[in-house]
Structure formats: structure tokens, C-alpha cells
Tab-separated table of C-alpha atoms in Angstrom:
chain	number	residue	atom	x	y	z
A	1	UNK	CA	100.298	102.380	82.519
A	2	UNK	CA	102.838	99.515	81.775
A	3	UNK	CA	105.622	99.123	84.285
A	4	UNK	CA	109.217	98.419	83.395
A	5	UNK	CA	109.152	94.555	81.692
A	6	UNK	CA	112.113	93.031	81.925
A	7	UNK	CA	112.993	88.960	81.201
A	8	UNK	CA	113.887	86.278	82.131
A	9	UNK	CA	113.270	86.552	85.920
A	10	UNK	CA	115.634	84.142	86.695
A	11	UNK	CA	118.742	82.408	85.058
A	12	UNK	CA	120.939	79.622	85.949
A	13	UNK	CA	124.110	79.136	83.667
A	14	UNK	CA	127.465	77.372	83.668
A	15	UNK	CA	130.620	79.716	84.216
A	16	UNK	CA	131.793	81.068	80.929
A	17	UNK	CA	128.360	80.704	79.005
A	18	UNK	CA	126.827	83.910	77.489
A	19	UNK	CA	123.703	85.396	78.596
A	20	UNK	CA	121.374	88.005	77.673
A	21	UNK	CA	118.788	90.089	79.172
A	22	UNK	CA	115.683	91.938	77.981
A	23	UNK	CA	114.469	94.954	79.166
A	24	UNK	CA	111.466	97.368	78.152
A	25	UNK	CA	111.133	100.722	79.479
A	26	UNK	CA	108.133	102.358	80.256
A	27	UNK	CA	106.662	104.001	76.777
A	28	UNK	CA	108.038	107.517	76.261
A	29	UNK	CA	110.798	107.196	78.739
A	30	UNK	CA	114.111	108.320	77.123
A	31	UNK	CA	116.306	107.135	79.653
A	32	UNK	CA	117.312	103.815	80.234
A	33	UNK	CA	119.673	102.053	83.062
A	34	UNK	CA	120.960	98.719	83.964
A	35	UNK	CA	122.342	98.519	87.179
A	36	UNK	CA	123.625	95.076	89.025
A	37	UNK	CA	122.873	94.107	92.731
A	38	UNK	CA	124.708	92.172	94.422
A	39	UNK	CA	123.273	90.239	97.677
A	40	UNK	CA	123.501	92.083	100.067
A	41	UNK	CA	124.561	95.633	98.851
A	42	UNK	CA	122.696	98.426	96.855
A	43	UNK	CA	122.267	98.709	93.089
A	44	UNK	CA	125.369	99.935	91.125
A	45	UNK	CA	124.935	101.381	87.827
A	46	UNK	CA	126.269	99.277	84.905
A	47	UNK	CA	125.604	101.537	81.987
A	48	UNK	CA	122.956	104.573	81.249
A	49	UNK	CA	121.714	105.195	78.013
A	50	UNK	CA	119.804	108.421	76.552
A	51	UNK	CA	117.804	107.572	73.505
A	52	UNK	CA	119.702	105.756	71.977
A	53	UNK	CA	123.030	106.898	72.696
A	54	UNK	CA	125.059	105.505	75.543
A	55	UNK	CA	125.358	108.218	78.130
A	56	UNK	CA	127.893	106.637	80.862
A	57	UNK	CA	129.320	103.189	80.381
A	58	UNK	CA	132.369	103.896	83.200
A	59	UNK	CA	131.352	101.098	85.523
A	60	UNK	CA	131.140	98.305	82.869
A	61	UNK	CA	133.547	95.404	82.508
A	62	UNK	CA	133.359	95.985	78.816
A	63	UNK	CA	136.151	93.266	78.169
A	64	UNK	CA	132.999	90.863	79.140
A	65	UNK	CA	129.414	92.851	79.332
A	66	UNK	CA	127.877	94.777	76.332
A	67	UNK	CA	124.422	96.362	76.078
A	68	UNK	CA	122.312	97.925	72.697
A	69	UNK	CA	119.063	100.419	72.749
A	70	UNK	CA	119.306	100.343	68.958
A	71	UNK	CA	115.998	101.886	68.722
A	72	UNK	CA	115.529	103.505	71.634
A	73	UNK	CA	113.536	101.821	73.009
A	74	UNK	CA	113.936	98.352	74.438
A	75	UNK	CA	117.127	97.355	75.672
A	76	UNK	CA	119.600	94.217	75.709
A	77	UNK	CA	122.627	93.273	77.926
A	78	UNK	CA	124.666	90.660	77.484
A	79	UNK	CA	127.602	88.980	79.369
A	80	UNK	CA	129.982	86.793	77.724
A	81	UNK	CA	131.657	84.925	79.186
A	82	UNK	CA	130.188	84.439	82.368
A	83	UNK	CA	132.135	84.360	85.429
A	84	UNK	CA	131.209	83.579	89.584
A	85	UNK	CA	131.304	86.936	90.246
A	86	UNK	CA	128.531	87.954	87.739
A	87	UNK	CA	125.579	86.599	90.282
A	88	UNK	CA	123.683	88.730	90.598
A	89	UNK	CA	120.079	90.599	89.950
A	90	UNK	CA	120.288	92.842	87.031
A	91	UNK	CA	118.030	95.610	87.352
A	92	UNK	CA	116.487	97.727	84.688
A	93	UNK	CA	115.042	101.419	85.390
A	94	UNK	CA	113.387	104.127	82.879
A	95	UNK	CA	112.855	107.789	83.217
A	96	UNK	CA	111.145	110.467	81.449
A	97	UNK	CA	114.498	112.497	81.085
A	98	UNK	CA	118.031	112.650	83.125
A	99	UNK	CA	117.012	115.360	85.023
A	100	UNK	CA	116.420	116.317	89.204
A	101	UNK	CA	112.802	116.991	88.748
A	102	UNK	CA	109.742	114.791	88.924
A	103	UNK	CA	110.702	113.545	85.186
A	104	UNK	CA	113.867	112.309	86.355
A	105	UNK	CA	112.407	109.596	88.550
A	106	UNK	CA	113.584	105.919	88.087
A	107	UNK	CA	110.804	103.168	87.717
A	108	UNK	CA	112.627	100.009	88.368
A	109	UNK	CA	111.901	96.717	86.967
A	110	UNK	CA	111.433	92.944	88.537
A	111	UNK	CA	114.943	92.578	87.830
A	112	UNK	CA	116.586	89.631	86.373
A	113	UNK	CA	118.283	86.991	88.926
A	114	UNK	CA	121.127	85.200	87.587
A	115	UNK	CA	123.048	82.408	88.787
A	116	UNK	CA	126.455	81.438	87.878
A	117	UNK	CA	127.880	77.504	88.969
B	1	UNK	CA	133.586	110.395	94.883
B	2	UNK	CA	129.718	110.151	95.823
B	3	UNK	CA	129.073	107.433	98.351
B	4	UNK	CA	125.475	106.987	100.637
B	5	UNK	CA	126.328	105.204	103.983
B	6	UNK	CA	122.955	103.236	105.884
B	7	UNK	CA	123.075	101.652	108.965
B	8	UNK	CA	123.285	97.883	109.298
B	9	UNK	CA	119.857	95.964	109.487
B	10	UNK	CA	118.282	93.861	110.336
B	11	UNK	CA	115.731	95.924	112.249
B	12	UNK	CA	113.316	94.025	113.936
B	13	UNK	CA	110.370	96.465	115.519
B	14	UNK	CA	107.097	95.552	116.891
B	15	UNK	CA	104.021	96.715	115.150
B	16	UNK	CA	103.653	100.309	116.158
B	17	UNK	CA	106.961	101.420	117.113
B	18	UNK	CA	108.649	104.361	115.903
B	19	UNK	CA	111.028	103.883	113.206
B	20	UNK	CA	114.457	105.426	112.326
B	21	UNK	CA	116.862	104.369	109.758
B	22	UNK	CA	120.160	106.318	109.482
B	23	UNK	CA	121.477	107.681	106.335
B	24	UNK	CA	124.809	109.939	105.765
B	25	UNK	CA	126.008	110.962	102.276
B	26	UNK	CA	129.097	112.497	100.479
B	27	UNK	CA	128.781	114.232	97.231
B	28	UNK	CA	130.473	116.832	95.482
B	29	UNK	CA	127.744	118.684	94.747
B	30	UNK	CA	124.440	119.057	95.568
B	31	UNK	CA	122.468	115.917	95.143
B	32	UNK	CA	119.136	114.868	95.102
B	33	UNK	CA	118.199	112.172	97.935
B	34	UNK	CA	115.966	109.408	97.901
B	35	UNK	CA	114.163	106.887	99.627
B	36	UNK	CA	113.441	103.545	98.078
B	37	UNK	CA	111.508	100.132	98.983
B	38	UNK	CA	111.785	96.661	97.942
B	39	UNK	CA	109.097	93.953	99.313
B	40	UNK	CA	109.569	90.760	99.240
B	41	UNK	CA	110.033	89.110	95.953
B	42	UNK	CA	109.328	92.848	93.757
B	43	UNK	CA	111.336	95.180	92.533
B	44	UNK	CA	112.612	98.480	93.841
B	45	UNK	CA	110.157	101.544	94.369
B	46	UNK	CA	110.486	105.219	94.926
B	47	UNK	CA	109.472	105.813	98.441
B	48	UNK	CA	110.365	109.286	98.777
B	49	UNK	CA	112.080	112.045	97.459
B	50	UNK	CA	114.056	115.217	98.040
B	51	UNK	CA	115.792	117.612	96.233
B	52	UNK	CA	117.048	120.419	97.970
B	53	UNK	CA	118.691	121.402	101.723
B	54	UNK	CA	115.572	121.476	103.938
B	55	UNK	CA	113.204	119.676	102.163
B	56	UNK	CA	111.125	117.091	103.303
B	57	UNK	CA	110.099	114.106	101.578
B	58	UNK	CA	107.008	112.020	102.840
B	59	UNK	CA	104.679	109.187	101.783
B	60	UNK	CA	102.594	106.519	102.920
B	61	UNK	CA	103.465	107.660	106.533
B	62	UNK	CA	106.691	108.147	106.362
B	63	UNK	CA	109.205	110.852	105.894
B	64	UNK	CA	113.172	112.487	105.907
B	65	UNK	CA	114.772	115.562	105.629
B	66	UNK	CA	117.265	116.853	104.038
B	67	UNK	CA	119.988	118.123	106.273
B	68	UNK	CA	122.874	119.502	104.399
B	69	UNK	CA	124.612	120.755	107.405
B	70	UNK	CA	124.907	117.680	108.855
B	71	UNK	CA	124.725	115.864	105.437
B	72	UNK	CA	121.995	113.225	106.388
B	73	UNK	CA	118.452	111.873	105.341
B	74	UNK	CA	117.167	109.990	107.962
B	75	UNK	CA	113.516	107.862	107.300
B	76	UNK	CA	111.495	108.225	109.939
B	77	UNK	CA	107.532	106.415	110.602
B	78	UNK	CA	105.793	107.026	113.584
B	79	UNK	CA	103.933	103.776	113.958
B	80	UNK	CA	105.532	101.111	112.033
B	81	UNK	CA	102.874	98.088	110.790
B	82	UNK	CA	103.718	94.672	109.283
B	83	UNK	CA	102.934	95.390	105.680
B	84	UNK	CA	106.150	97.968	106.237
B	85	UNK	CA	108.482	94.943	106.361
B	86	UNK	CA	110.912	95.600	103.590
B	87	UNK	CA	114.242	96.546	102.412
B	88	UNK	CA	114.887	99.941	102.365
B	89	UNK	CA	117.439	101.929	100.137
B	90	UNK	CA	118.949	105.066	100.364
B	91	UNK	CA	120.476	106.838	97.289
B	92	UNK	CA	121.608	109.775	95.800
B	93	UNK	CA	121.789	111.838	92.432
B	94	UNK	CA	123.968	114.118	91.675
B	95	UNK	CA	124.261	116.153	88.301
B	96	UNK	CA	127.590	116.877	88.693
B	97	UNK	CA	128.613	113.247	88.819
B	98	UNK	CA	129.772	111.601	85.756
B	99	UNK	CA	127.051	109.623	85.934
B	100	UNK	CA	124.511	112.458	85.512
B	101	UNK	CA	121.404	111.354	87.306
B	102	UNK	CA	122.421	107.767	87.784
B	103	UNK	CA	121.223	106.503	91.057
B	104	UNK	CA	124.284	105.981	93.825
B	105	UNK	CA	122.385	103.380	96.663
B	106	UNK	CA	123.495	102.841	99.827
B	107	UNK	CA	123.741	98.741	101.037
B	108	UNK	CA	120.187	98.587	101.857
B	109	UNK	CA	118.816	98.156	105.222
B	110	UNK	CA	116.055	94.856	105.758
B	111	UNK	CA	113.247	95.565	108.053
B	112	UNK	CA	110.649	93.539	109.926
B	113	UNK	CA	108.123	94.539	111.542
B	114	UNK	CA	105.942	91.497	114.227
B	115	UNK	CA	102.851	91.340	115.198
């Protein structure tokens, strides 16, 4: 079975430049997440989607990052413009459902490491 | 709010030592804990898992508990080799959360294990 793709692995862009990231979920999984890590300090969730139908966006600086699952299936976030702060690895995870069981379980991707001079 | 607390790495062990790395969480409700690895240069994996007070979670030769009383999930290994050199993440879900099942991680704490 297919992992979680996600691309490009790495990024290096000026500061306000736009950026976008790919990410494909394992097929079947309804749930999607993005979540950013900054080094040094755990993953923090950016957005959650359910189908295709944004579930929490609460943590998002929306006035600068936007993400679409307009199919349900693969997924694209975007930041624009770019500032310092936004270095980071952006993380992509898939489950089955949003639930506590076994098909709740998050299968995280390579992540995407981005760079911001 | 929900918040998962690690202690500070790095932990540097020789091979075969027993391991422990602290975690303490707060949540309003009752949360599901979890254990996850990243190696060097891949991407995070689900180590272990549990989901309710008293439950033990264990893989690959490690394990935790679930100790609602004292609110902690602890990773434990009993003889630690190299290939165990990672970064290790605790986290929490909790339904009750706005976030639904969204993962809450701790800082992450880096191990390495020599020779």
C-alpha cells in the first residue's frame, strides 16, 4: 500500500513569494491534515479536512495560508506571502476516519521543508 | 486547553541500557495517547498507542501506560540498540477538543543510542 506522497521535499524562497504544497493521502482515507513543525518543537495542526469539507481551520493564519481538497482527495496548501517565520516542515497525515479507534490513526508523510531568506 | 509536556533531550544511552522518556498531559477530557518516531531524514511514525486509563501500548520492544491518576505516558525499552536512535514524540487526541482527533505533540525528545 502507497504511503502518504507529498511534494516538493524541500523549498527555498525569497520572503514574500508564494508557495504551494502537494499532498496525497493514502487511497480511501477521508481525513486529511496539514500540520507545521517548527525546529525544534512538535507538529501543530494547521487545518483538518473531512472529505472534502474543512473540519477545523482555528490554527491557520488565514490572512496568509489557504488550503483546497476539492475532490477529496489530494490536497494543496499555499502561503502567500511568505514571511521568516513560515520555515518550517509542513507535514501531511491521512486517516481512515476522525475517530479514537484503529481507523483514526495518522500516517504521516515525508513532509515538505521550506526555507524562507 | 490540551497541552503534552516531554522531557528535554538529548538522551544519549549506551547500547543496552534501559530507557525512559517522561511524558505528562492535560486535557479536558479523556484523550487518546500516543507514541511516535521520526528517524533520521523520514517522516513521523506511529510507535504506539493507547486509548484508555490503564492501557498499555507496546511495539518493537517498547511500551507506556496510561496513567490517568497521575496523568502520564511514560516510553519505556528495556535494552535500548542503535537502530533506536530517533526523535520521539508524544501526543494526544482528544474528541472533545475542537480539533476532533487532531494530533496535539509534545516538543519531541532526540535520542542516541552508542555503540
Amino acid at each position: 500500500e502507497a504511503g502518504v506522497a507529498q511534494s516538493p521535499r524541500y523549498k527555498i524562497i525569497e520572503k514574500r513569494q508564494s508557495v504551494a504544497f502537494w499532498c496525497n493521502p493514502i487511497s480511501g482515507h477521508a481525513t486529511l491534515y496539514w500540520y507545521q513543525q517548527i525546529l525544534g518543537q512538535g507538529p501543530k495542526l494547521l487545518i483538518q479536512f473531512q472529505n472534502n469539507g474543512v473540519v477545523d481551520d482555528s490554527q491557520l493564519p488565514k490572512d496568509r495560508f489557504s488550503a483546497e481538497r476539492l475532490k477529496g482527495v489530494d490536497s494543496t496548501l499555499k502561503i502567500q506571502p511568505a514571511k521568516l517565520e513560515d520555515s518550517a516542515v509542513y507535514l501531511c497525515a491521512s486517516s481512515l476516519s476522525p475517530s479514537g479507534g484503529a481507523a483514526g490513526t495518522q500516517y504521516f508523510g515525508p513532509g515538505t521543508r521550506l526555507t524562507v531568506l | 486547553g490540551n497541552s503534552v509536556t516531554q522531557m528535554e533531550g538529548p538522551v544519549t544511552l549506551s547500547e543496552e541500557a534501559f530507557l525512559t522518556i517522561n511524558c505528562t498531559y492535560t486535557a479536558t477530557g479523556y484523550p487518546s495517547l500516543f507514541w511516535y518516531v521520526q528517524y533520521p531524514g523520514e517522516g513521523l511514525q506511529l510507535l504506539l498507542k493507547a486509548t484508555k486509563a490503564d492501557d498499555k501500548g507496546s511495539n518493537k520492544g517498547f511500551e507506556a501506560t496510561y496513567r490517568k491518576e497521575t496523568t502520564s505516558f511514560h516510553l519505556e525499552k528495556g535494552s535500548v540498540q542503535v537502530s533506536d536512535s530517533a526523535v520521539y514524540f508524544c501526543a494526544l487526541s482528544d474528541l472533545q477538543s475542537n480539533s476532533g482527533y487532531a494530533l496535539n505533540f509534545g516538543k519531541g525528545t532526540s535520542l542516541l543510542v552508542t555503540p
